mmCIF file of C-alpha atoms and ligand atoms in Angstrom:
data_model
loop_
_atom_site.group_PDB
_atom_site.id
_atom_site.type_symbol
_atom_site.label_atom_id
_atom_site.label_comp_id
_atom_site.label_asym_id
_atom_site.label_seq_id
_atom_site.Cartn_x
_atom_site.Cartn_y
_atom_site.Cartn_z
ATOM 1 C CA MET A 1 306.284 23.490 273.719
ATOM 2 C CA PRO A 2 303.909 25.110 271.234
ATOM 3 C CA ARG A 3 304.357 24.516 267.523
ATOM 4 C CA VAL A 4 304.788 27.828 265.738
ATOM 5 C CA ALA A 5 304.223 29.286 262.259
ATOM 6 C CA PHE A 6 305.568 32.686 261.187
ATOM 7 C CA ILE A 7 304.132 34.650 258.252
ATOM 8 C CA GLY A 8 305.814 37.741 256.775
ATOM 9 C CA LEU A 9 309.597 37.681 256.506
ATOM 10 C CA GLY A 10 310.146 41.398 255.926
ATOM 11 C CA ALA A 11 312.769 43.726 257.387
ATOM 12 C CA ILE A 12 311.638 43.087 260.960
ATOM 13 C CA GLY A 13 309.788 39.788 260.519
ATOM 14 C CA SER A 14 312.905 37.876 259.450
ATOM 15 C CA PRO A 15 315.068 38.668 262.494
ATOM 16 C CA MET A 16 312.067 38.040 264.772
ATOM 17 C CA ALA A 17 311.393 34.642 263.184
ATOM 18 C CA ARG A 18 315.059 33.629 263.514
ATOM 19 C CA HIS A 19 314.697 33.605 267.310
ATOM 20 C CA LEU A 20 311.809 31.144 267.015
ATOM 21 C CA ALA A 21 313.781 28.556 265.064
ATOM 22 C CA ILE A 22 314.382 26.122 267.914
ATOM 23 C CA PRO A 23 313.553 22.431 267.443
ATOM 24 C CA ALA A 24 310.725 22.474 270.015
ATOM 25 C CA HIS A 25 308.780 25.060 267.987
ATOM 26 C CA ASP A 26 309.062 23.027 264.753
ATOM 27 C CA LEU A 27 309.011 26.403 262.967
ATOM 28 C CA VAL A 28 307.060 26.661 259.702
ATOM 29 C CA ILE A 29 307.266 29.855 257.624
ATOM 30 C CA TRP A 30 305.300 31.379 254.765
ATOM 31 C CA ASN A 31 306.158 34.487 252.772
ATOM 32 C CA ARG A 32 304.239 35.871 249.781
ATOM 33 C CA THR A 33 307.458 36.118 247.760
ATOM 34 C CA ARG A 34 308.971 32.649 247.894
ATOM 35 C CA ALA A 35 312.572 33.859 247.380
ATOM 36 C CA ARG A 36 312.562 35.483 250.827
ATOM 37 C CA ALA A 37 311.506 32.209 252.444
ATOM 38 C CA ASP A 38 314.239 30.380 250.509
ATOM 39 C CA ASP A 39 316.837 32.894 251.770
ATOM 40 C CA PHE A 40 315.575 32.415 255.325
ATOM 41 C CA VAL A 41 315.903 28.620 255.342
ATOM 42 C CA GLY A 42 319.364 28.994 253.797
ATOM 43 C CA THR A 43 320.598 30.193 257.183
ATOM 44 C CA THR A 44 317.913 29.120 259.665
ATOM 45 C CA PRO A 45 316.301 25.732 260.367
ATOM 46 C CA ALA A 46 312.641 26.037 259.352
ATOM 47 C CA ARG A 47 310.177 24.437 256.948
ATOM 48 C CA ILE A 48 308.594 26.451 254.101
ATOM 49 C CA ALA A 49 304.839 26.116 253.621
ATOM 50 C CA ASP A 50 303.169 26.708 250.249
ATOM 51 C CA SER A 51 300.283 28.774 251.635
ATOM 52 C CA PRO A 52 299.039 30.344 254.864
ATOM 53 C CA ALA A 53 296.704 27.345 255.238
ATOM 54 C CA ALA A 54 299.604 24.905 254.924
ATOM 55 C CA ALA A 55 301.619 26.931 257.453
ATOM 56 C CA ALA A 56 298.792 26.855 260.017
ATOM 57 C CA ILE A 57 298.222 23.072 260.031
ATOM 58 C CA ASP A 58 298.730 21.690 263.561
ATOM 59 C CA ARG A 59 300.091 24.998 264.820
ATOM 60 C CA ASP A 60 299.395 26.203 268.349
ATOM 61 C CA ILE A 61 300.557 29.730 267.499
ATOM 62 C CA VAL A 62 300.604 31.560 264.163
ATOM 63 C CA ILE A 63 302.517 34.859 264.164
ATOM 64 C CA THR A 64 301.960 37.422 261.418
ATOM 65 C CA CYS A 65 304.062 40.522 260.659
ATOM 66 C CA LEU A 66 302.755 42.322 257.576
ATOM 67 C CA PRO A 67 302.538 46.017 256.586
ATOM 68 C CA VAL A 68 298.915 46.680 257.596
ATOM 69 C CA SER A 69 296.069 44.883 259.401
ATOM 70 C CA ARG A 70 294.106 44.542 256.147
ATOM 71 C CA ASP A 71 296.926 42.367 254.783
ATOM 72 C CA VAL A 72 296.460 40.032 257.746
ATOM 73 C CA GLU A 73 292.680 40.032 257.316
ATOM 74 C CA SER A 74 293.153 39.095 253.653
ATOM 75 C CA LEU A 75 294.956 35.900 254.701
ATOM 76 C CA LEU A 76 292.036 34.501 256.705
ATOM 77 C CA ASP A 77 289.639 33.218 254.056
ATOM 78 C CA GLY A 78 289.567 30.848 251.106
ATOM 79 C CA PRO A 79 291.066 27.377 250.627
ATOM 80 C CA GLU A 80 294.590 28.742 251.140
ATOM 81 C CA GLY A 81 293.600 30.953 254.080
ATOM 82 C CA LEU A 82 294.428 30.509 257.753
ATOM 83 C CA LEU A 83 290.862 29.658 258.763
ATOM 84 C CA ALA A 84 290.904 26.621 256.476
ATOM 85 C CA THR A 85 293.327 24.786 258.765
ATOM 86 C CA MET A 86 294.029 26.676 262.000
ATOM 87 C CA PRO A 87 292.993 24.388 264.862
ATOM 88 C CA ARG A 88 290.484 25.369 267.559
ATOM 89 C CA GLY A 89 292.347 26.581 270.636
ATOM 90 C CA ALA A 90 295.197 28.014 268.555
ATOM 91 C CA VAL A 91 296.203 31.685 268.809
ATOM 92 C CA LEU A 92 296.953 34.208 266.062
ATOM 93 C CA VAL A 93 299.509 36.733 267.319
ATOM 94 C CA ASP A 94 299.630 39.695 264.945
ATOM 95 C CA CYS A 95 302.893 41.650 265.227
ATOM 96 C CA THR A 96 301.868 44.014 262.429
ATOM 97 C CA SER A 97 301.717 47.684 263.507
ATOM 98 C CA GLY A 98 298.022 47.586 262.739
ATOM 99 C CA ASP A 99 294.813 49.450 263.424
ATOM 100 C CA ALA A 100 292.415 48.671 266.236
ATOM 101 C CA ALA A 101 289.202 48.448 264.198
ATOM 102 C CA THR A 102 290.595 45.831 261.816
ATOM 103 C CA SER A 103 292.172 43.909 264.697
ATOM 104 C CA ARG A 104 288.806 43.778 266.456
ATOM 105 C CA ARG A 105 287.206 42.490 263.245
ATOM 106 C CA ILE A 106 289.890 39.801 262.881
ATOM 107 C CA ALA A 107 289.501 38.797 266.545
ATOM 108 C CA ALA A 108 285.723 38.411 266.105
ATOM 109 C CA ARG A 109 286.142 36.249 262.977
ATOM 110 C CA LEU A 110 288.666 34.012 264.732
ATOM 111 C CA ALA A 111 286.526 33.720 267.851
ATOM 112 C CA GLU A 112 283.755 32.174 265.698
ATOM 113 C CA HIS A 113 286.246 29.344 265.031
ATOM 114 C CA GLY A 114 287.443 29.008 268.642
ATOM 115 C CA ILE A 115 290.778 30.687 267.822
ATOM 116 C CA GLY A 116 292.351 33.366 270.039
ATOM 117 C CA PHE A 117 293.799 36.656 268.819
ATOM 118 C CA LEU A 118 296.296 39.167 270.188
ATOM 119 C CA ASP A 119 297.462 42.348 268.502
ATOM 120 C CA ALA A 120 301.157 42.465 269.346
ATOM 121 C CA PRO A 121 303.017 45.249 267.537
ATOM 122 C CA VAL A 122 306.667 45.677 268.411
ATOM 123 C CA SER A 123 309.146 48.498 268.941
ATOM 124 C CA GLY A 124 312.920 48.459 269.009
ATOM 125 C CA GLY A 125 313.620 48.343 265.289
ATOM 126 C CA VAL A 126 315.592 45.849 263.257
ATOM 127 C CA VAL A 127 318.520 45.994 265.693
ATOM 128 C CA GLY A 128 316.200 45.217 268.617
ATOM 129 C CA ALA A 129 314.738 42.324 266.625
ATOM 130 C CA GLU A 130 318.195 40.939 265.864
ATOM 131 C CA GLN A 131 319.095 41.149 269.552
ATOM 132 C CA GLY A 132 315.808 39.585 270.689
ATOM 133 C CA ALA A 133 315.195 42.757 272.698
ATOM 134 C CA LEU A 134 311.919 44.115 271.306
ATOM 135 C CA THR A 135 309.118 45.656 273.315
ATOM 136 C CA VAL A 136 305.829 43.900 272.482
ATOM 137 C CA MET A 137 302.544 45.779 273.049
ATOM 138 C CA ILE A 138 299.692 43.348 273.587
ATOM 139 C CA GLY A 139 295.981 43.914 273.112
ATOM 140 C CA GLY A 140 293.637 41.062 274.028
ATOM 141 C CA ASP A 141 292.844 38.509 276.695
ATOM 142 C CA ALA A 142 295.481 38.417 279.484
ATOM 143 C CA ALA A 143 295.034 34.636 279.886
ATOM 144 C CA VAL A 144 295.746 34.092 276.184
ATOM 145 C CA LEU A 145 298.844 36.271 276.537
ATOM 146 C CA GLU A 146 300.127 34.082 279.378
ATOM 147 C CA ARG A 147 299.787 31.014 277.129
ATOM 148 C CA VAL A 148 301.932 32.532 274.377
ATOM 149 C CA ARG A 149 304.290 34.612 276.533
ATOM 150 C CA PRO A 150 307.229 32.128 276.433
ATOM 151 C CA VAL A 151 307.179 32.256 272.625
ATOM 152 C CA LEU A 152 307.033 36.068 272.543
ATOM 153 C CA GLU A 153 309.963 36.180 274.960
ATOM 154 C CA CYS A 154 312.130 34.623 272.247
ATOM 155 C CA PHE A 155 312.200 38.032 270.481
ATOM 156 C CA GLY A 156 310.762 40.362 273.125
ATOM 157 C CA LYS A 157 312.446 41.697 276.242
ATOM 158 C CA ARG A 158 309.419 43.670 277.465
ATOM 159 C CA ILE A 159 305.988 42.130 276.921
ATOM 160 C CA VAL A 160 303.376 44.688 277.994
ATOM 161 C CA HIS A 161 299.662 43.967 278.293
ATOM 162 C CA CYS A 162 297.953 47.201 277.198
ATOM 163 C CA GLY A 163 294.254 46.259 277.407
ATOM 164 C CA ASP A 164 291.585 44.852 275.085
ATOM 165 C CA VAL A 165 292.105 43.881 271.444
ATOM 166 C CA GLY A 166 293.354 46.909 269.479
ATOM 167 C CA THR A 167 295.035 48.715 272.363
ATOM 168 C CA GLY A 168 298.490 47.462 271.370
ATOM 169 C CA ASP A 169 297.908 48.845 267.871
ATOM 170 C CA SER A 170 296.763 52.219 269.208
ATOM 171 C CA LEU A 171 299.719 52.593 271.564
ATOM 172 C CA LYS A 172 302.183 51.636 268.845
ATOM 173 C CA ALA A 173 300.675 54.199 266.455
ATOM 174 C CA VAL A 174 300.971 57.005 269.012
ATOM 175 C CA ASN A 175 304.579 56.050 269.775
ATOM 176 C CA ASN A 176 305.448 56.187 266.101
ATOM 177 C CA ALA A 177 303.623 59.475 265.609
ATOM 178 C CA LEU A 178 305.898 60.906 268.313
ATOM 179 C CA LEU A 179 308.901 59.487 266.461
ATOM 180 C CA ALA A 180 307.685 61.222 263.293
ATOM 181 C CA MET A 181 307.225 64.544 265.115
ATOM 182 C CA HIS A 182 310.747 64.327 266.545
ATOM 183 C CA ILE A 183 312.274 63.582 263.146
ATOM 184 C CA TRP A 184 310.452 66.425 261.383
ATOM 185 C CA GLY A 185 310.865 68.983 264.162
ATOM 186 C CA THR A 186 314.551 68.202 264.659
ATOM 187 C CA ALA A 187 315.119 68.492 260.909
ATOM 188 C CA GLU A 188 313.408 71.919 260.741
ATOM 189 C CA GLY A 189 315.501 73.215 263.625
ATOM 190 C CA LEU A 190 318.795 71.880 262.295
ATOM 191 C CA VAL A 191 318.199 73.199 258.752
ATOM 192 C CA ALA A 192 317.453 76.638 260.201
ATOM 193 C CA LEU A 193 320.575 76.462 262.369
ATOM 194 C CA GLU A 194 322.736 75.400 259.388
ATOM 195 C CA LYS A 195 321.536 78.488 257.512
ATOM 196 C CA ALA A 196 322.215 80.644 260.572
ATOM 197 C CA GLY A 197 325.791 79.340 260.665
ATOM 198 C CA VAL A 198 325.586 76.608 263.313
ATOM 199 C CA ARG A 199 326.884 73.232 262.108
ATOM 200 C CA ALA A 200 324.698 70.216 262.889
ATOM 201 C CA GLU A 201 327.450 68.496 264.899
ATOM 202 C CA VAL A 202 327.653 71.507 267.215
ATOM 203 C CA ALA A 203 323.881 71.862 267.463
ATOM 204 C CA LEU A 204 323.366 68.167 268.253
ATOM 205 C CA ASP A 205 326.153 68.210 270.835
ATOM 206 C CA VAL A 206 324.317 70.938 272.745
ATOM 207 C CA ILE A 207 320.758 69.658 272.181
ATOM 208 C CA ASN A 208 321.753 66.171 273.345
ATOM 209 C CA ALA A 209 322.998 67.613 276.628
ATOM 210 C CA SER A 210 319.846 69.732 276.946
ATOM 211 C CA SER A 211 316.078 69.442 277.201
ATOM 212 C CA GLY A 212 315.382 69.272 273.447
ATOM 213 C CA ARG A 213 316.945 65.836 273.047
ATOM 214 C CA SER A 214 315.133 62.737 271.839
ATOM 215 C CA ASN A 215 316.010 59.350 270.391
ATOM 216 C CA SER A 216 316.005 61.110 267.019
ATOM 217 C CA SER A 217 318.530 63.766 268.079
ATOM 218 C CA MET A 218 320.644 61.322 270.081
ATOM 219 C CA ASN A 219 320.769 58.425 267.636
ATOM 220 C CA LEU A 220 319.044 58.896 264.286
ATOM 221 C CA PHE A 221 320.490 62.296 263.333
ATOM 222 C CA PRO A 222 324.131 61.638 264.366
ATOM 223 C CA GLU A 223 324.221 58.114 262.904
ATOM 224 C CA ARG A 224 322.052 58.432 259.823
ATOM 225 C CA VAL A 225 321.563 62.087 258.802
ATOM 226 C CA VAL A 226 324.854 63.846 259.576
ATOM 227 C CA THR A 227 326.699 60.868 258.056
ATOM 228 C CA ARG A 228 324.278 60.895 255.055
ATOM 229 C CA ALA A 229 324.115 57.087 255.504
ATOM 230 C CA PHE A 230 320.278 56.855 255.597
ATOM 231 C CA PRO A 231 320.254 53.040 255.965
ATOM 232 C CA ARG A 232 316.961 51.429 254.979
ATOM 233 C CA THR A 233 315.595 49.708 258.089
ATOM 234 C CA PHE A 234 311.995 50.940 258.385
ATOM 235 C CA ARG A 235 310.151 52.209 255.365
ATOM 236 C CA LEU A 236 308.781 55.750 255.344
ATOM 237 C CA ALA A 237 305.600 54.266 253.832
ATOM 238 C CA LEU A 238 305.077 52.315 257.065
ATOM 239 C CA LEU A 239 305.676 55.344 259.290
ATOM 240 C CA ASP A 240 303.194 57.324 257.147
ATOM 241 C CA LYS A 241 300.687 54.521 257.820
ATOM 242 C CA ASP A 242 301.401 54.625 261.578
ATOM 243 C CA VAL A 243 300.972 58.399 261.884
ATOM 244 C CA GLY A 244 297.727 58.124 259.926
ATOM 245 C CA ILE A 245 296.441 55.530 262.407
ATOM 246 C CA ALA A 246 297.353 57.795 265.344
ATOM 247 C CA ALA A 247 295.664 60.810 263.704
ATOM 248 C CA ASP A 248 292.509 58.744 263.076
ATOM 249 C CA LEU A 249 292.580 57.509 266.681
ATOM 250 C CA ALA A 250 292.633 61.066 268.033
ATOM 251 C CA ARG A 251 289.749 62.071 265.745
ATOM 252 C CA GLU A 252 287.713 58.990 266.729
ATOM 253 C CA GLN A 253 288.288 59.819 270.401
ATOM 254 C CA ARG A 254 287.305 63.456 269.725
ATOM 255 C CA VAL A 255 290.632 64.763 270.962
ATOM 256 C CA PRO A 256 291.640 68.059 269.331
ATOM 257 C CA SER A 257 294.898 67.044 267.697
ATOM 258 C CA PRO A 258 296.315 69.659 265.306
ATOM 259 C CA LEU A 259 299.874 68.391 265.776
ATOM 260 C CA LEU A 260 298.964 64.768 265.025
ATOM 261 C CA GLN A 261 296.893 65.763 261.982
ATOM 262 C CA LEU A 262 299.664 68.006 260.646
ATOM 263 C CA THR A 263 302.285 65.307 261.170
ATOM 264 C CA ALA A 264 300.104 62.819 259.299
ATOM 265 C CA GLU A 265 299.826 65.274 256.402
ATOM 266 C CA LEU A 266 303.577 65.969 256.339
ATOM 267 C CA PHE A 267 304.469 62.284 256.290
ATOM 268 C CA ARG A 268 301.902 61.622 253.565
ATOM 269 C CA ILE A 269 303.608 64.334 251.486
ATOM 270 C CA ALA A 270 307.086 62.922 252.225
ATOM 271 C CA HIS A 271 305.934 59.388 251.349
ATOM 272 C CA ASP A 272 304.463 60.630 248.041
ATOM 273 C CA GLU A 273 307.661 62.522 247.241
ATOM 274 C CA LEU A 274 310.225 59.878 248.236
ATOM 275 C CA GLY A 275 308.399 56.696 247.231
ATOM 276 C CA GLU A 276 307.805 53.215 248.639
ATOM 277 C CA LEU A 277 311.399 52.203 249.325
ATOM 278 C CA ALA A 278 312.681 55.299 251.157
ATOM 279 C CA ASP A 279 313.601 54.906 254.816
ATOM 280 C CA HIS A 280 311.607 56.844 257.439
ATOM 281 C CA VAL A 281 314.589 59.050 258.338
ATOM 282 C CA GLU A 282 314.776 60.180 254.704
ATOM 283 C CA ALA A 283 311.766 62.418 255.433
ATOM 284 C CA VAL A 284 314.537 64.809 256.524
ATOM 285 C CA ARG A 285 315.414 65.239 252.836
ATOM 286 C CA VAL A 286 312.052 66.938 252.225
ATOM 287 C CA VAL A 287 312.709 69.449 255.024
ATOM 288 C CA GLU A 288 316.205 70.057 253.608
ATOM 289 C CA ARG A 289 314.834 70.603 250.092
ATOM 290 C CA LEU A 290 312.185 73.044 251.312
ATOM 291 C CA GLY A 291 314.656 74.862 253.550
ATOM 292 C CA GLY A 292 317.519 74.903 251.078
ATOM 293 C CA ALA A 293 320.261 73.503 253.351
ATOM 294 C CA ILE A 294 321.729 70.090 254.153
ATOM 295 C CA ILE A 295 322.166 68.915 257.728
ATOM 296 C CA GLY A 296 325.852 68.169 258.408
ATOM 297 C CA GLY A 297 328.045 65.984 256.234
ATOM 298 C CA PRO A 298 329.825 67.193 253.124
ATOM 299 C CA ARG A 299 328.082 70.197 251.590
ATOM 300 C CA GLU A 300 325.616 69.101 248.904
ATOM 301 C CA ASP A 301 323.178 71.035 246.748
ATOM 302 C CA ALA A 302 319.818 70.394 248.440
ATOM 303 C CA SER A 303 317.881 71.202 245.262
ATOM 304 C CA ARG A 304 319.431 68.229 243.457
ATOM 305 C CA ASP A 305 319.615 65.845 246.413
ATOM 306 C CA GLY A 306 319.856 62.328 245.028
ATOM 307 C CA GLY A 307 317.819 60.514 247.646
ATOM 308 C CA HIS A 308 314.474 60.551 245.869
ATOM 309 C CA GLU A 309 313.034 57.275 244.539
HETATM 310 P P1 NDP B 401 308.564 45.049 254.980
HETATM 311 O O1 NDP B 401 307.950 45.932 253.985
HETATM 312 O O2 NDP B 401 310.042 44.924 255.053
HETATM 313 O O3 NDP B 401 307.993 43.543 254.803
HETATM 314 C C1 NDP B 401 306.630 43.302 254.675
HETATM 315 C C2 NDP B 401 306.356 41.816 254.681
HETATM 316 O O4 NDP B 401 304.946 41.592 254.506
HETATM 317 C C3 NDP B 401 307.026 41.064 253.523
HETATM 318 O O5 NDP B 401 307.325 39.759 253.962
HETATM 319 C C4 NDP B 401 305.922 41.047 252.479
HETATM 320 O O6 NDP B 401 306.027 39.966 251.569
HETATM 321 C C5 NDP B 401 304.713 40.821 253.331
HETATM 322 N N1 NDP B 401 303.478 41.286 252.697
HETATM 323 C C6 NDP B 401 303.200 42.544 252.290
HETATM 324 N N2 NDP B 401 301.938 42.630 251.844
HETATM 325 C C7 NDP B 401 301.420 41.365 251.952
HETATM 326 C C8 NDP B 401 300.156 40.792 251.634
HETATM 327 N N3 NDP B 401 299.171 41.542 251.130
HETATM 328 N N4 NDP B 401 299.970 39.487 251.879
HETATM 329 C C9 NDP B 401 300.958 38.735 252.388
HETATM 330 N N5 NDP B 401 302.182 39.206 252.701
HETATM 331 C C10 NDP B 401 302.394 40.523 252.485
HETATM 332 O O7 NDP B 401 307.951 45.495 256.380
HETATM 333 P P2 NDP B 401 308.616 45.376 257.847
HETATM 334 O O8 NDP B 401 309.065 43.987 258.088
HETATM 335 O O9 NDP B 401 309.552 46.505 258.044
HETATM 336 O O10 NDP B 401 307.319 45.727 258.747
HETATM 337 C C11 NDP B 401 306.321 44.768 259.043
HETATM 338 C C12 NDP B 401 305.422 45.387 260.119
HETATM 339 O O11 NDP B 401 306.212 45.654 261.281
HETATM 340 C C13 NDP B 401 304.800 46.736 259.691
HETATM 341 O O12 NDP B 401 303.504 46.840 260.212
HETATM 342 C C14 NDP B 401 305.741 47.754 260.313
HETATM 343 O O13 NDP B 401 305.081 48.991 260.530
HETATM 344 C C15 NDP B 401 306.127 47.038 261.596
HETATM 345 N N6 NDP B 401 307.407 47.460 262.189
HETATM 346 C C16 NDP B 401 308.561 47.549 261.443
HETATM 347 C C17 NDP B 401 309.758 47.957 262.043
HETATM 348 C C18 NDP B 401 311.049 48.069 261.291
HETATM 349 O O14 NDP B 401 312.039 48.564 261.874
HETATM 350 N N7 NDP B 401 311.144 47.635 260.024
HETATM 351 C C19 NDP B 401 309.809 48.334 263.476
HETATM 352 C C20 NDP B 401 308.561 48.109 264.183
HETATM 353 C C21 NDP B 401 307.412 47.724 263.551
HETATM 354 P P3 NDP B 401 306.893 40.077 250.218
HETATM 355 O O15 NDP B 401 308.228 39.528 250.559
HETATM 356 O O16 NDP B 401 306.123 39.243 249.251
HETATM 357 O O17 NDP B 401 306.922 41.541 249.819
#
């Protein structure tokens, strides 16, 4: 069995790494903020390394899950960096929702050292990670994927080879841009309906039995918006980043993409307004403030909505 290191114990990284903590993997972890690593080993058998370099010693597979590809790139160099110790023949599997250009640059750097690279962003959210039921989108060499597949299957139910390095990143970004469009569009429609006298519960009941439904209307709005729960599972800052990657992709490919560009702009505005800690679904609060009505739940005054950071 391959020996594994995991780097980046954030909201989704932690539950992913938990599935890897079997004796055969001899799991080693590193997290920039040590307290998160300490919390992790309080409940899960793993060894804490003092640096990325220390984590990568003797590892067959190093998995990273950080906010952006540049964060992963910044861990490669220097005496504490991954390249200082990662053995030839090892594979870096980057589960960051990254960007293709940076992933290609990382892959080229690693190849100079005889190390393989796969971009491997995931979908399914924190709940999917906890259940070990993520979808993993792979860009890179299919033979390298087959070598690491049993490890990815610890947290992934669907492992999909998308194409060359960077294709997993691109597919993930487009998926999340669609998520963003559904959230914003559903919010606009429901705010307008509230003002026209149709309660959100009634509107969602009909939409979810009709052709306008989506994961947002079926799950996110009933569970998180109408209830005003807005749990923090996936930061709005990260969705803003994803939509930006998708908008850049369309421009690079010379695809006219007014909807993608507009969505990127709207989520940049929402991110600026709501701050770094807001959840992605809280973008709805911006639509509510602009529209002057609250979707479902107890009536609140939208102009003094307390959700802003
Ligand atoms: P979080 O913000 O919860 O965690 C980010 C992690 O990265 C933390 O461990 C943080 O360390 C670490 N980190 C941040 N910057 C650096 C850096 N420069 N160098 C080293 N470590 C760094 O993010 P998530 O776990 O939610 O997301 C991680 C990735 O997974 C993102 O690309 C996101 O888009 C993607 N994703 C997230 C999903 C979700 O539901 N949350 C779903 C699908 C994909 P520290 O503890 O020090 O802050």
